[in-house]
Tab-separated table of C-alpha atoms in Angstrom:
chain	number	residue	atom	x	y	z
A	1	UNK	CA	1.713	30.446	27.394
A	2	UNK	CA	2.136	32.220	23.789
A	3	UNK	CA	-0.436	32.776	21.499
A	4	UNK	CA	-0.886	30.967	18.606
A	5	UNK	CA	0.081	33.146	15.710
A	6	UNK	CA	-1.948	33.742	12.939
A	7	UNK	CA	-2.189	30.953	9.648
A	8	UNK	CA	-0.020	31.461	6.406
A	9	UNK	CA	-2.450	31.750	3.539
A	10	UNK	CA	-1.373	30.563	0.535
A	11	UNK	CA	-0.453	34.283	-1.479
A	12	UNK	CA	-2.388	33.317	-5.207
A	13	UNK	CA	-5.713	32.853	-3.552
A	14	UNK	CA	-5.598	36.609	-2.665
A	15	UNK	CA	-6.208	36.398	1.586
A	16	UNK	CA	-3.397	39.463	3.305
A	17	UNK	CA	-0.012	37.777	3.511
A	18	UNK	CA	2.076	37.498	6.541
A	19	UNK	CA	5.335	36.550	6.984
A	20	UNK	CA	5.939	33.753	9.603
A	21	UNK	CA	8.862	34.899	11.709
A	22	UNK	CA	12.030	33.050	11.471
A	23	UNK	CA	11.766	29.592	12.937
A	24	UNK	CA	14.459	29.026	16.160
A	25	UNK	CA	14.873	26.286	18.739
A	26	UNK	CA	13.716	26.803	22.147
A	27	UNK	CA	15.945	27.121	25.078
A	28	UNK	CA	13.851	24.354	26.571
A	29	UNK	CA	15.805	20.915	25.623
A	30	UNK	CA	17.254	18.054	26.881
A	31	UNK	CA	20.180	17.622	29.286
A	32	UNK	CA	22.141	16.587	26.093
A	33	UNK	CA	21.319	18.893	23.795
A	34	UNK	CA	23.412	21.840	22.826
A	35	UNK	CA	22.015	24.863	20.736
A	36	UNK	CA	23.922	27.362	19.109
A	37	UNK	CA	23.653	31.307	19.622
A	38	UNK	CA	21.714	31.262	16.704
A	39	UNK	CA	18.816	29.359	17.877
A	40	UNK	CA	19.308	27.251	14.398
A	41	UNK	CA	21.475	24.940	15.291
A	42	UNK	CA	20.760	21.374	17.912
A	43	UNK	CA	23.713	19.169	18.350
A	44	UNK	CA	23.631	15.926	20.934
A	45	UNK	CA	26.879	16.042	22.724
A	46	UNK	CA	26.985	12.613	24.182
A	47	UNK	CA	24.563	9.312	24.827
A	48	UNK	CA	21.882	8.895	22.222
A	49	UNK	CA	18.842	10.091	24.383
A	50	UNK	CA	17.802	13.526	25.968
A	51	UNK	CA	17.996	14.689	22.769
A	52	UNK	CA	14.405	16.546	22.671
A	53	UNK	CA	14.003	20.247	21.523
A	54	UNK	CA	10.923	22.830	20.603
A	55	UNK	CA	10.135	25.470	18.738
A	56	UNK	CA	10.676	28.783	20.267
A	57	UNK	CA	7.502	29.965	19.348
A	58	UNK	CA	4.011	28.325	18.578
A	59	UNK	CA	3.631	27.469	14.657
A	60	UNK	CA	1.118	29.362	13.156
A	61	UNK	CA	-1.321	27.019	10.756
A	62	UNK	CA	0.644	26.090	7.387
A	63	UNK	CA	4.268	27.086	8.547
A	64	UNK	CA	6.838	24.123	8.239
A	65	UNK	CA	9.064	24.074	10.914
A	66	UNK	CA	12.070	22.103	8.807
A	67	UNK	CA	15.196	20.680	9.771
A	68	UNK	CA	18.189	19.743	7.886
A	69	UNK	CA	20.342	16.564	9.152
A	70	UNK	CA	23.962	17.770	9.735
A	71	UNK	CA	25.727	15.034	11.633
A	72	UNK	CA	25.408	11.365	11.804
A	73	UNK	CA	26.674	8.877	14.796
A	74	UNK	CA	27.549	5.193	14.254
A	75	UNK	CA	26.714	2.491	16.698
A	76	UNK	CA	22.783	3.691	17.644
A	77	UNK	CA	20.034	2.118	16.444
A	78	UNK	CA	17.084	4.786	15.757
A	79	UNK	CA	16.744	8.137	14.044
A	80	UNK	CA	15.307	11.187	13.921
A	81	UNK	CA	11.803	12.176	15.610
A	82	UNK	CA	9.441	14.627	14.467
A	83	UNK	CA	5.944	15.964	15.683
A	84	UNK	CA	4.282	18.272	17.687
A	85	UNK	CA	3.034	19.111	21.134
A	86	UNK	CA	0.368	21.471	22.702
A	87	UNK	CA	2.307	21.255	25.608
A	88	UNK	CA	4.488	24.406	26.928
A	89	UNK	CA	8.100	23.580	26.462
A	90	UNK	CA	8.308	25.921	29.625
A	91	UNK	CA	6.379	23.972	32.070
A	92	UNK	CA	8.680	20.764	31.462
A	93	UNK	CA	10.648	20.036	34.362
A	94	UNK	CA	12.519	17.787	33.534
A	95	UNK	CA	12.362	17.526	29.647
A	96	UNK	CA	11.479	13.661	28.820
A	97	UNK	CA	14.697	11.494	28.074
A	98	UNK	CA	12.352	10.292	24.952
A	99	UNK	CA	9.854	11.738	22.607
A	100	UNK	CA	8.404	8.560	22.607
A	101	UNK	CA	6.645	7.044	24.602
A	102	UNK	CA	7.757	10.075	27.356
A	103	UNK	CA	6.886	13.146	26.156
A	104	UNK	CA	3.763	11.153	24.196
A	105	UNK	CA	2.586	9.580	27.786
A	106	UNK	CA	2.041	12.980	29.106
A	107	UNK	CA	-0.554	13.487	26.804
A	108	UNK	CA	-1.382	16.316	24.071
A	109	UNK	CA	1.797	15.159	21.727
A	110	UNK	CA	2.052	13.778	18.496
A	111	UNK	CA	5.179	12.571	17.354
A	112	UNK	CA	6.422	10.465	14.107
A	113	UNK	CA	9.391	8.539	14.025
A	114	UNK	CA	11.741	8.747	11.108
A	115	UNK	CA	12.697	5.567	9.280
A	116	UNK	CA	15.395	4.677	6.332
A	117	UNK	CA	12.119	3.894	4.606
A	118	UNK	CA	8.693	5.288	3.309
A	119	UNK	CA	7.125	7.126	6.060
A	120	UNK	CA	3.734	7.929	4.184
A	121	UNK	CA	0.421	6.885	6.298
A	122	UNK	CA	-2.264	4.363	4.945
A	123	UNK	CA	-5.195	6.641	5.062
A	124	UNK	CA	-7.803	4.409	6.461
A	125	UNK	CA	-9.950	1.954	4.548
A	126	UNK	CA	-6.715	2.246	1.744
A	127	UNK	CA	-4.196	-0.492	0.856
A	128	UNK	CA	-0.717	0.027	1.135
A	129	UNK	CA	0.951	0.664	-2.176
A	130	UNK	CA	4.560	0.255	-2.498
A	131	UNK	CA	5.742	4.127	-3.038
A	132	UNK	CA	6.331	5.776	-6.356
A	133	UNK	CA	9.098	8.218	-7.407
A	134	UNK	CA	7.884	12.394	-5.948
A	135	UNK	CA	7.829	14.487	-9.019
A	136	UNK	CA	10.847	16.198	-9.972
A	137	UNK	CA	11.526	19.769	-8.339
A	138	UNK	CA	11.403	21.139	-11.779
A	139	UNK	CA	8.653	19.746	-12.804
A	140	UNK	CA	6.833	20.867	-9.796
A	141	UNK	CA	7.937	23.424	-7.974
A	142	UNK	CA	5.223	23.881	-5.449
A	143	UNK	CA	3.984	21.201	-2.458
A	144	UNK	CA	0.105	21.168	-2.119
A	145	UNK	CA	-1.460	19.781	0.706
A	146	UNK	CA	-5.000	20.288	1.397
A	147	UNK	CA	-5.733	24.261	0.800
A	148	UNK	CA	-1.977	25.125	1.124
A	149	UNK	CA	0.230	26.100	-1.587
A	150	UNK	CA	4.300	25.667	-0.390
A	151	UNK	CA	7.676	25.858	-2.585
A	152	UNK	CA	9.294	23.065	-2.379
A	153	UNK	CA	12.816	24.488	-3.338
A	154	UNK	CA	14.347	24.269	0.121
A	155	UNK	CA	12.404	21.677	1.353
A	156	UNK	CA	14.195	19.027	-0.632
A	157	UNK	CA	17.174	18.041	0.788
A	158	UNK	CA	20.656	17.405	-1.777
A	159	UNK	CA	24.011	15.630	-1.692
A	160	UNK	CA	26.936	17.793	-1.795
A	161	UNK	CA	28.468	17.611	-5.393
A	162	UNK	CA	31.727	15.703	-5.306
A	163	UNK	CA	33.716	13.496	-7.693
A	164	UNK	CA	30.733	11.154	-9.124
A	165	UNK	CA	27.794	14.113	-9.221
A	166	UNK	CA	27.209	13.557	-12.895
A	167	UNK	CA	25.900	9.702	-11.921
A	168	UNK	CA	23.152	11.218	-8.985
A	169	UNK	CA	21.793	13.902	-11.022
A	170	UNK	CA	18.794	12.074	-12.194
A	171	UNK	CA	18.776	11.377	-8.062
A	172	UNK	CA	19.048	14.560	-7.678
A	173	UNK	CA	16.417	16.105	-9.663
A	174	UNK	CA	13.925	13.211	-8.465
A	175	UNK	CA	14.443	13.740	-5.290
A	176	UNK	CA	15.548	10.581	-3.649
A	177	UNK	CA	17.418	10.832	-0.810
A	178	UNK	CA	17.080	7.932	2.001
A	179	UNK	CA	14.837	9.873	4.712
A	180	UNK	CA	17.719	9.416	7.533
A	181	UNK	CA	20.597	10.552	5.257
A	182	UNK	CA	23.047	13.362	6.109
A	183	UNK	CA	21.308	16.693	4.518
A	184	UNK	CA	17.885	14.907	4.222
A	185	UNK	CA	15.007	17.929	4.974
A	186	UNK	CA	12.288	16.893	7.414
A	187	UNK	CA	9.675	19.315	8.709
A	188	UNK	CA	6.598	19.050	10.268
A	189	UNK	CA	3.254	21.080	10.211
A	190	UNK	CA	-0.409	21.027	10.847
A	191	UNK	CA	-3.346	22.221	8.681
A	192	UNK	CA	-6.780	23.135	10.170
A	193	UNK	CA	-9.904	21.285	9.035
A	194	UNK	CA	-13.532	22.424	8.977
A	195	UNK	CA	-14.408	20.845	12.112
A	196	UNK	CA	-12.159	23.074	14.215
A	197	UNK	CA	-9.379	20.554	14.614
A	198	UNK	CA	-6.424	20.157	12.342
A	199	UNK	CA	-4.205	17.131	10.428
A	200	UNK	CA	0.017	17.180	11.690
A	201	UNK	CA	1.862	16.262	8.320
A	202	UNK	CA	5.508	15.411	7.639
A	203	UNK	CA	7.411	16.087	5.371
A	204	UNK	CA	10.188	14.842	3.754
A	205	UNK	CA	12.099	16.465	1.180
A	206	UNK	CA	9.747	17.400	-0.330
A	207	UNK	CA	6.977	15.085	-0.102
A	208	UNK	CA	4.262	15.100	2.166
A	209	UNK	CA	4.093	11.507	4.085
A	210	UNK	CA	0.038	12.341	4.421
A	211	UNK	CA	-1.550	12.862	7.620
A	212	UNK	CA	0.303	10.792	10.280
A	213	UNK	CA	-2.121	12.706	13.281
A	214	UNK	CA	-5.267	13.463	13.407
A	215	UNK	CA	-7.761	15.623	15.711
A	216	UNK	CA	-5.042	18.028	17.032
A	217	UNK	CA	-6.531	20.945	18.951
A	218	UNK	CA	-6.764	24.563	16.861
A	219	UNK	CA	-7.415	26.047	19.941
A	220	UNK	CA	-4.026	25.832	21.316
A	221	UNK	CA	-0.375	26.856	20.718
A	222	UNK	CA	1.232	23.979	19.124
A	223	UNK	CA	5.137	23.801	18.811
A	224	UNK	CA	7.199	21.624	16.828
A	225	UNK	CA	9.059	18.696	18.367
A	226	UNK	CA	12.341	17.082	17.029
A	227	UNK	CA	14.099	14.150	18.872
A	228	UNK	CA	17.832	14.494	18.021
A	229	UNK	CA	17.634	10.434	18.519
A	230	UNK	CA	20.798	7.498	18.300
A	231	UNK	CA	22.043	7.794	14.955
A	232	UNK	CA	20.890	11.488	14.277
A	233	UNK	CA	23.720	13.586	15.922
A	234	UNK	CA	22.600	17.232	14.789
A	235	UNK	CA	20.194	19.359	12.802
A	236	UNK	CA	20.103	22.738	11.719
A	237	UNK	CA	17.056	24.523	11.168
A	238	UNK	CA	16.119	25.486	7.499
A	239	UNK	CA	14.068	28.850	6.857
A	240	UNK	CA	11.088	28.602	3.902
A	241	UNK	CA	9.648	31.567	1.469
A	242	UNK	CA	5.971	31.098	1.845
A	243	UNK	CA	5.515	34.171	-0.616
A	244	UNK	CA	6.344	34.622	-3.879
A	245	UNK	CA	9.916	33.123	-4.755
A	246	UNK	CA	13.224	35.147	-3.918
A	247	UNK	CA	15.020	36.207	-7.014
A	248	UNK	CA	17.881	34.346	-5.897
A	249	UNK	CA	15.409	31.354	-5.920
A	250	UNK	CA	13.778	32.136	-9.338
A	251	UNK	CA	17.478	32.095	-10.564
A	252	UNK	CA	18.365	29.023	-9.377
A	253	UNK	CA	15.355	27.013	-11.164
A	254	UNK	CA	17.042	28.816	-14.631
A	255	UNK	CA	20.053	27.767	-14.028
A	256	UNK	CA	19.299	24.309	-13.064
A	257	UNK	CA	17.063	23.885	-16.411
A	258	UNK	CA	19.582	24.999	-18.326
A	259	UNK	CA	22.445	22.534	-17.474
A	260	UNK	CA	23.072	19.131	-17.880
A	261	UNK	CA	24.282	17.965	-14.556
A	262	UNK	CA	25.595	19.814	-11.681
A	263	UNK	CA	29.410	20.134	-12.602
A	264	UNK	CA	28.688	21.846	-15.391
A	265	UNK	CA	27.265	24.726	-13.038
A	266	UNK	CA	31.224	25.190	-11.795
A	267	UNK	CA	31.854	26.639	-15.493
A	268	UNK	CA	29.585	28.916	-15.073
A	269	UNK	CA	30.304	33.063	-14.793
A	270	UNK	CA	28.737	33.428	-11.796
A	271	UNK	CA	29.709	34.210	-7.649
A	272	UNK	CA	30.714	31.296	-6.207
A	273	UNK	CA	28.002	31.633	-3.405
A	274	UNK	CA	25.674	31.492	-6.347
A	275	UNK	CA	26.958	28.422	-7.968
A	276	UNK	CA	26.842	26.434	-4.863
A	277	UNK	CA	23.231	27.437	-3.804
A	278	UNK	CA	22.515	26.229	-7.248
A	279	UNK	CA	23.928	22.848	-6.886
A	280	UNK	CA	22.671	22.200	-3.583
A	281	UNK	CA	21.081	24.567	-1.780
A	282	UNK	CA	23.146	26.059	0.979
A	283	UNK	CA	25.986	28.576	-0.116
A	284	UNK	CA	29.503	28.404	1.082
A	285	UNK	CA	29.294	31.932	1.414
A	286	UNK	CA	27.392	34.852	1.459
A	287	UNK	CA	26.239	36.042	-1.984
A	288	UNK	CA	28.764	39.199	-1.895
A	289	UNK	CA	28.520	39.877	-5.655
A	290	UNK	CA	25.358	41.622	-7.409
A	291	UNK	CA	23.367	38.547	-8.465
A	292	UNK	CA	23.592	39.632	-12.176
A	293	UNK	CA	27.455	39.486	-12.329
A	294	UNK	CA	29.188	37.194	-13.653
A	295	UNK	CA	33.005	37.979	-12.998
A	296	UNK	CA	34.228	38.296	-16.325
A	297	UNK	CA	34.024	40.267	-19.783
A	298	UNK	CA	31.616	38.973	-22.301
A	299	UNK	CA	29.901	35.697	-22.489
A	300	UNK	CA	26.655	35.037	-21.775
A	301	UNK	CA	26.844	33.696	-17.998
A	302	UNK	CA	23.258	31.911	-18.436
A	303	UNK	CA	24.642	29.473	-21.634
A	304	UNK	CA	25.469	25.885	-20.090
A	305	UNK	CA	24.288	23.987	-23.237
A	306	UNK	CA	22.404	25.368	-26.116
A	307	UNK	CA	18.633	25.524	-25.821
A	308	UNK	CA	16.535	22.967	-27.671
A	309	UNK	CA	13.825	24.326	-29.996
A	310	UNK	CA	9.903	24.477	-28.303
A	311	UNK	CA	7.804	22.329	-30.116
C-alpha cells in the first residue's frame, strides 16, 4: 500500500512548499475503460458501466485531483461520478461494475454523483437556498476552502470559442457551465480537520459544492475515484499550480481584463498557442514562441481596447 504523501500548504501563510507530483490514472480500472500512455487520459469504449478508475498515487491533503469532460454519449441516463476511496485500487479483483452502490458496499468509499444541476450539500441544521451565481474568475482568482488557498484558473471549465462567443462571454467570465457539459472541470479533494479526520469536497468549475463526506480517515492513503458513467464517455485529467501563478497564467488574467469578449483576443499579436490558452484554457499547441513576442513590428500586442481611467 503507498504512503500517503505529504499535505499542500497553502504558499502565503509561509509553511515549506511542495509540489504535488503530476496527477495520472491508475492502471487499475474497469473492464471498459481504456487509458492512454499518458496516464491522463480515460475513455469508455463500449456499454455505459465498468467505467471506474483511480488515482495512481494516494492524494496528499489539499491536492485536487481534476478532470476535464472530453466526450459525451447519447442514449444513457447518468453522468459522471466522483469521490474517493481508502481502498487499494490494487487489491480489487474484479474492479466493481459501479461506483455506486459497488465499490461504496465494500466499505471505506465515498463517492458523489454528478448531476445537470447544483451539487452543493445542505450543511446540516441549514435550509436549502436556491444557488447564486460563483464569483467571476477575475474577480476572484483564488478558491478558499477551509485553511486552503487554490487558483481557480484551470479549475473552471470553458466553451470553445466559435461563431456566437461574443453572446457567452458574460457566461464565460461567471462561470456557468451545466456541471455535466462537455469541458465542464470536476475534481475532488479532502481537507483534514482538527479531530484527525478530514471533509471530501467537490468541485466544480470552480466552486466548491461544500462538504459532501464527512469523517474520512487521515490515517490512510486515499485515492481519487471517477466513474466514467452512461452519458460521460471520457475525461482527461487536468494538472493545477498550487504555488504562485505561472507567468503564462499571470498573462492570461491581463489579457482577459483587457478585452471585451473573446474574439477580440484573435486580433491580438500574440502565438497562437497563447491566444487560445487565453480564450479557453487548453492550447492547440505548444507555446513555441517566447511568451513576450508578438509576431510582428510595432504595436503594442497588450492594446485590445483602450484602458478606462482609475477612479
Amino acid at each position: 500500500m503507498a504512503a500517503a504523501p505529504g499535505p499542500v500548504p497553502d504558499p502565503a501563510g509561509g509553511a515549506p512548499y511542495r509540489e504535488p507530483p503530476p496527477t495520472r490514472f491508475h492502471e487499475v480500472h474497469g473492464v471498459n475503460i481504456r487509458v492512454d500512455p499518458s496516464g491522463t487520459r480515460a475513455t469508455r469504449v463500449e456499454s455505459f458501466a465498468n467505467g471506474l478508475c483511480f488515482s495512481r498515487e494516494p492524494l496528499a491533503p489539499g491536492q485536487v485531483f481534476l478532470v476535464e469532460i472530453e466526450e459525451k454519449e447519447l442514449g444513457w441516463c447518468g453522468h459522471l461520478r466522483l469521490g474517493l476511496t481508502a481502498l487499494d485500487p490494487g487489491s480489487l479483483a474484479p474492479v466493481p461494475e459501479y461506483s455506486l452502490p459497488d465499490l461504496v458496499s465494500l466499505g471505506r468509499s465515498w463517492v458523489f454523483a454528478i448531476t445537470r444541476h447544483h451539487n452543493r450539500v445542505v450543511a446540516e441544521g441549514q435550509e436549502g437556498e436556491p444557488p447564486g451565481r460563483p464569483p467571476g474568475l477575475l474577480d476572484e482568482p483564488y478558491l478558499h476552502i477551509e485553511q486552503l488557498r487554490i487558483p481557480r484558473d484551470r479549475l473552471v471549465g470553458r466553451s470553445r470559442p466559435g461563431r456566437y462567443s461574443h453572446l457567452l462571454d458574460q457566461l464565460y467570465e461567471l462561470n456557468v457551465l451545466p456541471p455535466t457539459a462537455r469541458r465542464s472541470r470536476l475534481g475532488v479533494l479532502f481537507c483534514p480537520r482538527p479531530d484527525g479526520t478530514a471533509d471530501m469536497h467537490i468541485l466544480i468549475n470552480g466552486e466548491d459544492m461544500g462538504p459532501s463526506a464527512r469523517g474520512l480517515p487521515t490515517t490512510q492513503p486515499l485515492y481519487a475515484v471517477v466513474d466514467v458513467f452512461a452519458s460521460t464517455k471520457s475525461v482527461r485529467l487536468v494538472q493545477l499550480e498550487y504555488g504562485l501563478p505561472s507567468l503564462q497564467t499571470l498573462c492570461r488574467i491581463v489579457i482577459q481584463r483587457s478585452v471585451i469578449h473573446r474574439l477580440a483576443i484573435d486580433g491580438l499579436h500574440l502565438p497562437t498557442g497563447l491566444k487560445d490558452f487565453c480564450k479557453w484554457g487548453r492550447p492547440s499547441k505548444l507555446l513555441s514562441q517566447p511568451l513576450w513576442s508578438h509576431g510582428a513590428s510595432g504595436g503594442d500586442p497588450w492594446r485590445a481596447k483602450p484602458s478606462e481611467p482609475e477612479s
